[in-house]
Amino acid sequence: MARRRKPPRAGALTEIQPLKIATQIAILQALYYLTAGMLMLFTALVTGMSFSLNMLLGWDGVRGDTTRGWLLSFVWLLDGGLFMSVAIVILVARSKLVPDFALTFHGLHLVFTTLYTHALPSNSMWWVTMAGSSAVSIALGMWGCQYRELQPVFFGGGRILGSGSRTSGPTNQQATAEEGQAGLLNEGDDDIGEAGFSRGRGRGRGKDGNGEYELAEMKQGA
């Protein structure tokens, strides 16, 4: 007898989408260099430095013994740490995938820099900058994604997820209906009492647990 295959877990086919992941990585990498280019161009115009492709793909300018090196290091931290964390929150929106994407575009930047300069970066300032940028992007990205995941979700006019939501328990309308039914029962008991009859309160409702009963009034003969 052929062995029956176990059905795939719900959502398993949609969790891993190589094409979607590759597209997100390409978009993040493009945004990484686009934002860095804009920041580098602004920095060059303000400080009077010459703008070139070496500012984006070179590593020799990021050094700790010059003011320009510290400025370029700050620009890379601002780009990879702050702006890219916002991009990750918008595009990825899943906290458990933030480290993978953050380390991926930083790793690709290392590859492109090595290919452009034909040598591995040898400045310790460059490595410290990239490590700090990776750490900041991971920390801010995970915080932003977790904050986004914990936001309440509204469906059909009611809150179903998030803080302050209730998944069980009677609603206000149900509580009001129950109170109305209890009021009708109490009014019925009062009417019976006024007619000269009294209904027993039920078993086990007295102080001693045996129940409380009242006798009806008897008419005296002439």
PDB file of C-alpha atoms in Angstrom:
ATOM      1  CA  MET A   1       0.000   0.000   0.000  1.00  0.00           C
ATOM      2  CA  ALA A   2       1.367   3.352  -0.993  1.00  0.00           C
ATOM      3  CA  ARG A   3       2.283   5.595   1.864  1.00  0.00           C
ATOM      4  CA  ARG A   4       0.085   8.644   2.118  1.00  0.00           C
ATOM      5  CA  ARG A   5       1.935  11.924   2.033  1.00  0.00           C
ATOM      6  CA  LYS A   6       1.487  14.398   4.805  1.00  0.00           C
ATOM      7  CA  PRO A   7      -0.364  17.514   3.597  1.00  0.00           C
ATOM      8  CA  PRO A   8       1.706  20.715   3.623  1.00  0.00           C
ATOM      9  CA  ARG A   9       1.290  23.039   6.554  1.00  0.00           C
ATOM     10  CA  ALA A  10      -1.052  25.944   5.932  1.00  0.00           C
ATOM     11  CA  GLY A  11       0.890  28.925   4.648  1.00  0.00           C
ATOM     12  CA  ALA A  12       4.113  26.970   4.113  1.00  0.00           C
ATOM     13  CA  LEU A  13       4.140  27.586   0.369  1.00  0.00           C
ATOM     14  CA  THR A  14       3.641  31.305   0.819  1.00  0.00           C
ATOM     15  CA  GLU A  15       6.253  31.835   3.552  1.00  0.00           C
ATOM     16  CA  ILE A  16       9.287  31.161   1.335  1.00  0.00           C
ATOM     17  CA  GLN A  17       9.119  33.045  -1.954  1.00  0.00           C
ATOM     18  CA  PRO A  18      12.577  33.323  -3.533  1.00  0.00           C
ATOM     19  CA  LEU A  19      11.477  35.780  -6.198  1.00  0.00           C
ATOM     20  CA  LYS A  20       9.865  38.077  -3.653  1.00  0.00           C
ATOM     21  CA  ILE A  21      12.910  37.943  -1.377  1.00  0.00           C
ATOM     22  CA  ALA A  22      15.273  38.656  -4.280  1.00  0.00           C
ATOM     23  CA  THR A  23      13.123  41.603  -5.339  1.00  0.00           C
ATOM     24  CA  GLN A  24      13.128  43.028  -1.813  1.00  0.00           C
ATOM     25  CA  ILE A  25      16.914  42.672  -1.586  1.00  0.00           C
ATOM     26  CA  ALA A  26      17.365  44.429  -4.939  1.00  0.00           C
ATOM     27  CA  ILE A  27      15.065  47.274  -3.880  1.00  0.00           C
ATOM     28  CA  LEU A  28      16.839  47.686  -0.539  1.00  0.00           C
ATOM     29  CA  GLN A  29      20.251  47.682  -2.219  1.00  0.00           C
ATOM     30  CA  ALA A  30      19.119  50.305  -4.727  1.00  0.00           C
ATOM     31  CA  LEU A  31      17.681  52.456  -1.939  1.00  0.00           C
ATOM     32  CA  TYR A  32      20.903  52.022   0.029  1.00  0.00           C
ATOM     33  CA  TYR A  33      23.047  53.479  -2.750  1.00  0.00           C
ATOM     34  CA  LEU A  34      20.450  56.048  -3.806  1.00  0.00           C
ATOM     35  CA  THR A  35      20.187  57.459  -0.289  1.00  0.00           C
ATOM     36  CA  ALA A  36      23.961  57.315   0.162  1.00  0.00           C
ATOM     37  CA  GLY A  37      24.474  59.124  -3.143  1.00  0.00           C
ATOM     38  CA  MET A  38      22.092  61.909  -2.162  1.00  0.00           C
ATOM     39  CA  LEU A  39      23.728  62.288   1.254  1.00  0.00           C
ATOM     40  CA  MET A  40      27.220  62.224  -0.243  1.00  0.00           C
ATOM     41  CA  LEU A  41      26.267  64.812  -2.873  1.00  0.00           C
ATOM     42  CA  PHE A  42      24.791  67.097  -0.229  1.00  0.00           C
ATOM     43  CA  THR A  43      27.879  66.666   1.942  1.00  0.00           C
ATOM     44  CA  ALA A  44      30.180  67.437  -0.996  1.00  0.00           C
ATOM     45  CA  LEU A  45      28.250  70.594  -1.881  1.00  0.00           C
ATOM     46  CA  VAL A  46      28.241  71.854   1.712  1.00  0.00           C
ATOM     47  CA  THR A  47      31.869  71.082   2.525  1.00  0.00           C
ATOM     48  CA  GLY A  48      33.337  71.807  -0.907  1.00  0.00           C
ATOM     49  CA  MET A  49      34.597  68.269  -1.493  1.00  0.00           C
ATOM     50  CA  SER A  50      34.692  66.746  -4.956  1.00  0.00           C
ATOM     51  CA  PHE A  51      31.925  64.208  -5.528  1.00  0.00           C
ATOM     52  CA  SER A  52      32.939  60.971  -7.231  1.00  0.00           C
ATOM     53  CA  LEU A  53      31.998  57.311  -7.388  1.00  0.00           C
ATOM     54  CA  ASN A  54      34.849  56.566  -4.995  1.00  0.00           C
ATOM     55  CA  MET A  55      32.805  58.138  -2.196  1.00  0.00           C
ATOM     56  CA  LEU A  56      30.185  55.399  -2.644  1.00  0.00           C
ATOM     57  CA  LEU A  57      32.256  52.337  -3.506  1.00  0.00           C
ATOM     58  CA  GLY A  58      35.630  53.262  -2.073  1.00  0.00           C
ATOM     59  CA  TRP A  59      36.841  52.480   1.426  1.00  0.00           C
ATOM     60  CA  ASP A  60      40.053  54.502   1.624  1.00  0.00           C
ATOM     61  CA  GLY A  61      38.176  57.745   2.380  1.00  0.00           C
ATOM     62  CA  VAL A  62      36.578  56.370   5.555  1.00  0.00           C
ATOM     63  CA  ARG A  63      39.401  56.762   8.043  1.00  0.00           C
ATOM     64  CA  GLY A  64      39.785  57.983  11.588  1.00  0.00           C
ATOM     65  CA  ASP A  65      42.710  60.392  11.226  1.00  0.00           C
ATOM     66  CA  THR A  66      40.949  63.029   9.091  1.00  0.00           C
ATOM     67  CA  THR A  67      37.828  65.133   9.452  1.00  0.00           C
ATOM     68  CA  ARG A  68      36.610  63.992   6.046  1.00  0.00           C
ATOM     69  CA  GLY A  69      36.907  60.372   7.128  1.00  0.00           C
ATOM     70  CA  TRP A  70      34.768  60.974  10.213  1.00  0.00           C
ATOM     71  CA  LEU A  71      32.211  62.853   8.124  1.00  0.00           C
ATOM     72  CA  LEU A  72      31.939  60.023   5.605  1.00  0.00           C
ATOM     73  CA  SER A  73      31.629  57.545   8.446  1.00  0.00           C
ATOM     74  CA  PHE A  74      28.725  59.533   9.890  1.00  0.00           C
ATOM     75  CA  VAL A  75      27.035  59.621   6.478  1.00  0.00           C
ATOM     76  CA  TRP A  76      27.267  55.833   6.151  1.00  0.00           C
ATOM     77  CA  LEU A  77      25.876  55.389   9.668  1.00  0.00           C
ATOM     78  CA  LEU A  78      23.009  57.731   8.855  1.00  0.00           C
ATOM     79  CA  ASP A  79      22.293  55.935   5.601  1.00  0.00           C
ATOM     80  CA  GLY A  80      22.598  52.290   6.653  1.00  0.00           C
ATOM     81  CA  GLY A  81      21.444  52.707  10.245  1.00  0.00           C
ATOM     82  CA  LEU A  82      18.535  55.152  10.081  1.00  0.00           C
ATOM     83  CA  PHE A  83      17.188  55.387   6.545  1.00  0.00           C
ATOM     84  CA  MET A  84      17.565  51.710   5.733  1.00  0.00           C
ATOM     85  CA  SER A  85      15.846  50.636   8.946  1.00  0.00           C
ATOM     86  CA  VAL A  86      12.810  52.658   7.861  1.00  0.00           C
ATOM     87  CA  ALA A  87      12.946  51.005   4.431  1.00  0.00           C
ATOM     88  CA  ILE A  88      13.111  47.556   6.038  1.00  0.00           C
ATOM     89  CA  VAL A  89      10.063  48.282   8.197  1.00  0.00           C
ATOM     90  CA  ILE A  90       8.096  49.392   5.128  1.00  0.00           C
ATOM     91  CA  LEU A  91       9.190  46.646   2.718  1.00  0.00           C
ATOM     92  CA  VAL A  92       9.814  43.638   4.968  1.00  0.00           C
ATOM     93  CA  ALA A  93       7.534  44.344   7.969  1.00  0.00           C
ATOM     94  CA  ARG A  94       8.591  41.104   9.733  1.00  0.00           C
ATOM     95  CA  SER A  95      10.861  41.385  12.743  1.00  0.00           C
ATOM     96  CA  LYS A  96      12.418  37.917  12.389  1.00  0.00           C
ATOM     97  CA  LEU A  97      13.648  38.752   8.855  1.00  0.00           C
ATOM     98  CA  VAL A  98      15.235  42.101   9.751  1.00  0.00           C
ATOM     99  CA  PRO A  99      18.741  40.739  10.616  1.00  0.00           C
ATOM    100  CA  ASP A 100      18.871  38.752   7.379  1.00  0.00           C
ATOM    101  CA  PHE A 101      18.046  41.711   5.158  1.00  0.00           C
ATOM    102  CA  ALA A 102      20.235  44.155   7.094  1.00  0.00           C
ATOM    103  CA  LEU A 103      23.284  41.898   6.936  1.00  0.00           C
ATOM    104  CA  THR A 104      22.576  41.053   3.295  1.00  0.00           C
ATOM    105  CA  PHE A 105      22.763  44.568   1.876  1.00  0.00           C
ATOM    106  CA  HIS A 106      25.785  45.365   4.049  1.00  0.00           C
ATOM    107  CA  GLY A 107      27.454  42.186   2.804  1.00  0.00           C
ATOM    108  CA  LEU A 108      26.673  43.086  -0.803  1.00  0.00           C
ATOM    109  CA  HIS A 109      28.182  46.502  -0.210  1.00  0.00           C
ATOM    110  CA  LEU A 110      31.374  44.782   0.953  1.00  0.00           C
ATOM    111  CA  VAL A 111      31.398  42.690  -2.229  1.00  0.00           C
ATOM    112  CA  PHE A 112      30.846  45.691  -4.502  1.00  0.00           C
ATOM    113  CA  THR A 113      33.492  47.710  -2.668  1.00  0.00           C
ATOM    114  CA  THR A 114      36.014  44.890  -2.986  1.00  0.00           C
ATOM    115  CA  LEU A 115      35.283  44.491  -6.702  1.00  0.00           C
ATOM    116  CA  TYR A 116      35.557  48.236  -7.304  1.00  0.00           C
ATOM    117  CA  THR A 117      38.850  48.711  -5.445  1.00  0.00           C
ATOM    118  CA  HIS A 118      40.268  45.235  -6.249  1.00  0.00           C
ATOM    119  CA  ALA A 119      41.177  44.811  -2.582  1.00  0.00           C
ATOM    120  CA  LEU A 120      39.552  44.123   0.756  1.00  0.00           C
ATOM    121  CA  PRO A 121      39.045  47.188   2.969  1.00  0.00           C
ATOM    122  CA  SER A 122      42.034  47.632   5.251  1.00  0.00           C
ATOM    123  CA  ASN A 123      40.912  50.685   7.236  1.00  0.00           C
ATOM    124  CA  SER A 124      39.612  49.705  10.666  1.00  0.00           C
ATOM    125  CA  MET A 125      37.379  52.784  10.625  1.00  0.00           C
ATOM    126  CA  TRP A 126      35.508  51.404   7.621  1.00  0.00           C
ATOM    127  CA  TRP A 127      34.861  48.088   9.359  1.00  0.00           C
ATOM    128  CA  VAL A 128      33.724  49.807  12.556  1.00  0.00           C
ATOM    129  CA  THR A 129      31.384  52.010  10.528  1.00  0.00           C
ATOM    130  CA  MET A 130      29.810  49.068   8.709  1.00  0.00           C
ATOM    131  CA  ALA A 131      29.453  47.090  11.947  1.00  0.00           C
ATOM    132  CA  GLY A 132      27.792  50.036  13.668  1.00  0.00           C
ATOM    133  CA  SER A 133      25.520  50.618  10.695  1.00  0.00           C
ATOM    134  CA  SER A 134      24.459  46.960  10.713  1.00  0.00           C
ATOM    135  CA  ALA A 135      23.759  47.006  14.451  1.00  0.00           C
ATOM    136  CA  VAL A 136      21.704  50.202  14.282  1.00  0.00           C
ATOM    137  CA  SER A 137      19.678  49.019  11.286  1.00  0.00           C
ATOM    138  CA  ILE A 138      18.916  45.690  12.980  1.00  0.00           C
ATOM    139  CA  ALA A 139      17.930  47.305  16.292  1.00  0.00           C
ATOM    140  CA  LEU A 140      15.730  50.014  14.798  1.00  0.00           C
ATOM    141  CA  GLY A 141      14.298  47.682  12.169  1.00  0.00           C
ATOM    142  CA  MET A 142      13.253  45.045  14.696  1.00  0.00           C
ATOM    143  CA  TRP A 143      11.764  47.668  16.994  1.00  0.00           C
ATOM    144  CA  GLY A 144       9.802  49.227  14.142  1.00  0.00           C
ATOM    145  CA  CYS A 145       8.529  45.884  12.845  1.00  0.00           C
ATOM    146  CA  GLN A 146       7.494  44.719  16.321  1.00  0.00           C
ATOM    147  CA  TYR A 147       5.694  47.998  16.940  1.00  0.00           C
ATOM    148  CA  ARG A 148       3.904  47.593  13.620  1.00  0.00           C
ATOM    149  CA  GLU A 149       2.967  43.984  14.361  1.00  0.00           C
ATOM    150  CA  LEU A 150       1.454  44.931  17.740  1.00  0.00           C
ATOM    151  CA  GLN A 151      -0.868  47.561  16.310  1.00  0.00           C
ATOM    152  CA  PRO A 152      -4.598  46.686  16.659  1.00  0.00           C
ATOM    153  CA  VAL A 153      -6.374  45.283  13.622  1.00  0.00           C
ATOM    154  CA  PHE A 154      -9.954  46.396  13.014  1.00  0.00           C
ATOM    155  CA  PHE A 155     -12.361  44.078  11.220  1.00  0.00           C
ATOM    156  CA  GLY A 156     -16.075  44.663  10.825  1.00  0.00           C
ATOM    157  CA  GLY A 157     -16.019  47.749  13.013  1.00  0.00           C
ATOM    158  CA  GLY A 158     -14.456  45.960  15.985  1.00  0.00           C
ATOM    159  CA  ARG A 159     -10.927  45.466  17.259  1.00  0.00           C
ATOM    160  CA  ILE A 160      -9.741  41.874  16.992  1.00  0.00           C
ATOM    161  CA  LEU A 161      -6.010  42.254  17.706  1.00  0.00           C
ATOM    162  CA  GLY A 162      -3.835  44.550  19.756  1.00  0.00           C
ATOM    163  CA  SER A 163      -3.781  45.806  23.312  1.00  0.00           C
ATOM    164  CA  GLY A 164      -7.109  46.317  25.020  1.00  0.00           C
ATOM    165  CA  SER A 165      -8.948  43.846  22.781  1.00  0.00           C
ATOM    166  CA  ARG A 166     -11.105  41.039  24.159  1.00  0.00           C
ATOM    167  CA  THR A 167     -11.634  37.772  22.384  1.00  0.00           C
ATOM    168  CA  SER A 168     -14.075  36.311  24.917  1.00  0.00           C
ATOM    169  CA  GLY A 169     -16.669  37.468  27.371  1.00  0.00           C
ATOM    170  CA  PRO A 170     -20.159  38.954  26.944  1.00  0.00           C
ATOM    171  CA  THR A 171     -20.582  42.141  24.982  1.00  0.00           C
ATOM    172  CA  ASN A 172     -22.450  45.204  26.197  1.00  0.00           C
ATOM    173  CA  GLN A 173     -25.561  44.238  24.239  1.00  0.00           C
ATOM    174  CA  GLN A 174     -25.597  40.748  25.750  1.00  0.00           C
ATOM    175  CA  ALA A 175     -25.152  42.158  29.250  1.00  0.00           C
ATOM    176  CA  THR A 176     -28.021  44.602  28.689  1.00  0.00           C
ATOM    177  CA  ALA A 177     -30.302  41.811  27.443  1.00  0.00           C
ATOM    178  CA  GLU A 178     -29.512  39.658  30.478  1.00  0.00           C
ATOM    179  CA  GLU A 179     -30.235  42.544  32.833  1.00  0.00           C
ATOM    180  CA  GLY A 180     -33.575  43.116  31.099  1.00  0.00           C
ATOM    181  CA  GLN A 181     -34.582  39.480  31.488  1.00  0.00           C
ATOM    182  CA  ALA A 182     -33.637  39.537  35.158  1.00  0.00           C
ATOM    183  CA  GLY A 183     -35.763  42.648  35.650  1.00  0.00           C
ATOM    184  CA  LEU A 184     -38.800  40.978  34.073  1.00  0.00           C
ATOM    185  CA  LEU A 185     -38.431  37.987  36.365  1.00  0.00           C
ATOM    186  CA  ASN A 186     -38.232  40.223  39.438  1.00  0.00           C
ATOM    187  CA  GLU A 187     -41.359  42.093  38.389  1.00  0.00           C
ATOM    188  CA  GLY A 188     -43.206  38.785  37.953  1.00  0.00           C
ATOM    189  CA  ASP A 189     -42.260  37.726  41.482  1.00  0.00           C
ATOM    190  CA  ASP A 190     -43.580  41.015  42.889  1.00  0.00           C
ATOM    191  CA  ASP A 191     -46.934  40.558  41.124  1.00  0.00           C
ATOM    192  CA  ILE A 192     -47.351  37.088  42.570  1.00  0.00           C
ATOM    193  CA  GLY A 193     -46.555  38.398  46.059  1.00  0.00           C
ATOM    194  CA  GLU A 194     -49.170  41.147  45.804  1.00  0.00           C
ATOM    195  CA  ALA A 195     -51.894  38.611  44.871  1.00  0.00           C
ATOM    196  CA  GLY A 196     -51.399  36.828  48.192  1.00  0.00           C
ATOM    197  CA  PHE A 197     -49.167  34.023  47.044  1.00  0.00           C
ATOM    198  CA  SER A 198     -45.479  33.562  47.390  1.00  0.00           C
ATOM    199  CA  ARG A 199     -43.134  31.472  45.264  1.00  0.00           C
ATOM    200  CA  GLY A 200     -40.370  29.469  46.819  1.00  0.00           C
ATOM    201  CA  ARG A 201     -36.903  30.826  46.157  1.00  0.00           C
ATOM    202  CA  GLY A 202     -35.508  27.485  45.111  1.00  0.00           C
ATOM    203  CA  ARG A 203     -33.407  24.808  46.667  1.00  0.00           C
ATOM    204  CA  GLY A 204     -30.177  25.739  48.322  1.00  0.00           C
ATOM    205  CA  ARG A 205     -30.661  29.492  48.241  1.00  0.00           C
ATOM    206  CA  GLY A 206     -31.192  30.034  51.934  1.00  0.00           C
ATOM    207  CA  LYS A 207     -28.543  30.867  54.500  1.00  0.00           C
ATOM    208  CA  ASP A 208     -28.446  27.272  55.725  1.00  0.00           C
ATOM    209  CA  GLY A 209     -28.457  25.837  52.200  1.00  0.00           C
ATOM    210  CA  ASN A 210     -31.915  24.207  52.609  1.00  0.00           C
ATOM    211  CA  GLY A 211     -33.969  26.833  50.838  1.00  0.00           C
ATOM    212  CA  GLU A 212     -36.490  29.423  52.014  1.00  0.00           C
ATOM    213  CA  TYR A 213     -40.260  29.133  51.545  1.00  0.00           C
ATOM    214  CA  GLU A 214     -43.213  31.262  52.595  1.00  0.00           C
ATOM    215  CA  LEU A 215     -46.805  30.154  53.224  1.00  0.00           C
ATOM    216  CA  ALA A 216     -49.713  31.758  51.452  1.00  0.00           C
ATOM    217  CA  GLU A 217     -52.230  33.775  53.471  1.00  0.00           C
ATOM    218  CA  MET A 218     -55.367  31.852  54.495  1.00  0.00           C
ATOM    219  CA  LYS A 219     -58.830  33.383  54.546  1.00  0.00           C
ATOM    220  CA  GLN A 220     -60.677  33.194  57.880  1.00  0.00           C
ATOM    221  CA  GLY A 221     -64.221  31.816  57.834  1.00  0.00           C
ATOM    222  CA  ALA A 222     -67.227  33.863  58.953  1.00  0.00           C
TER     223      ALA A 222
END
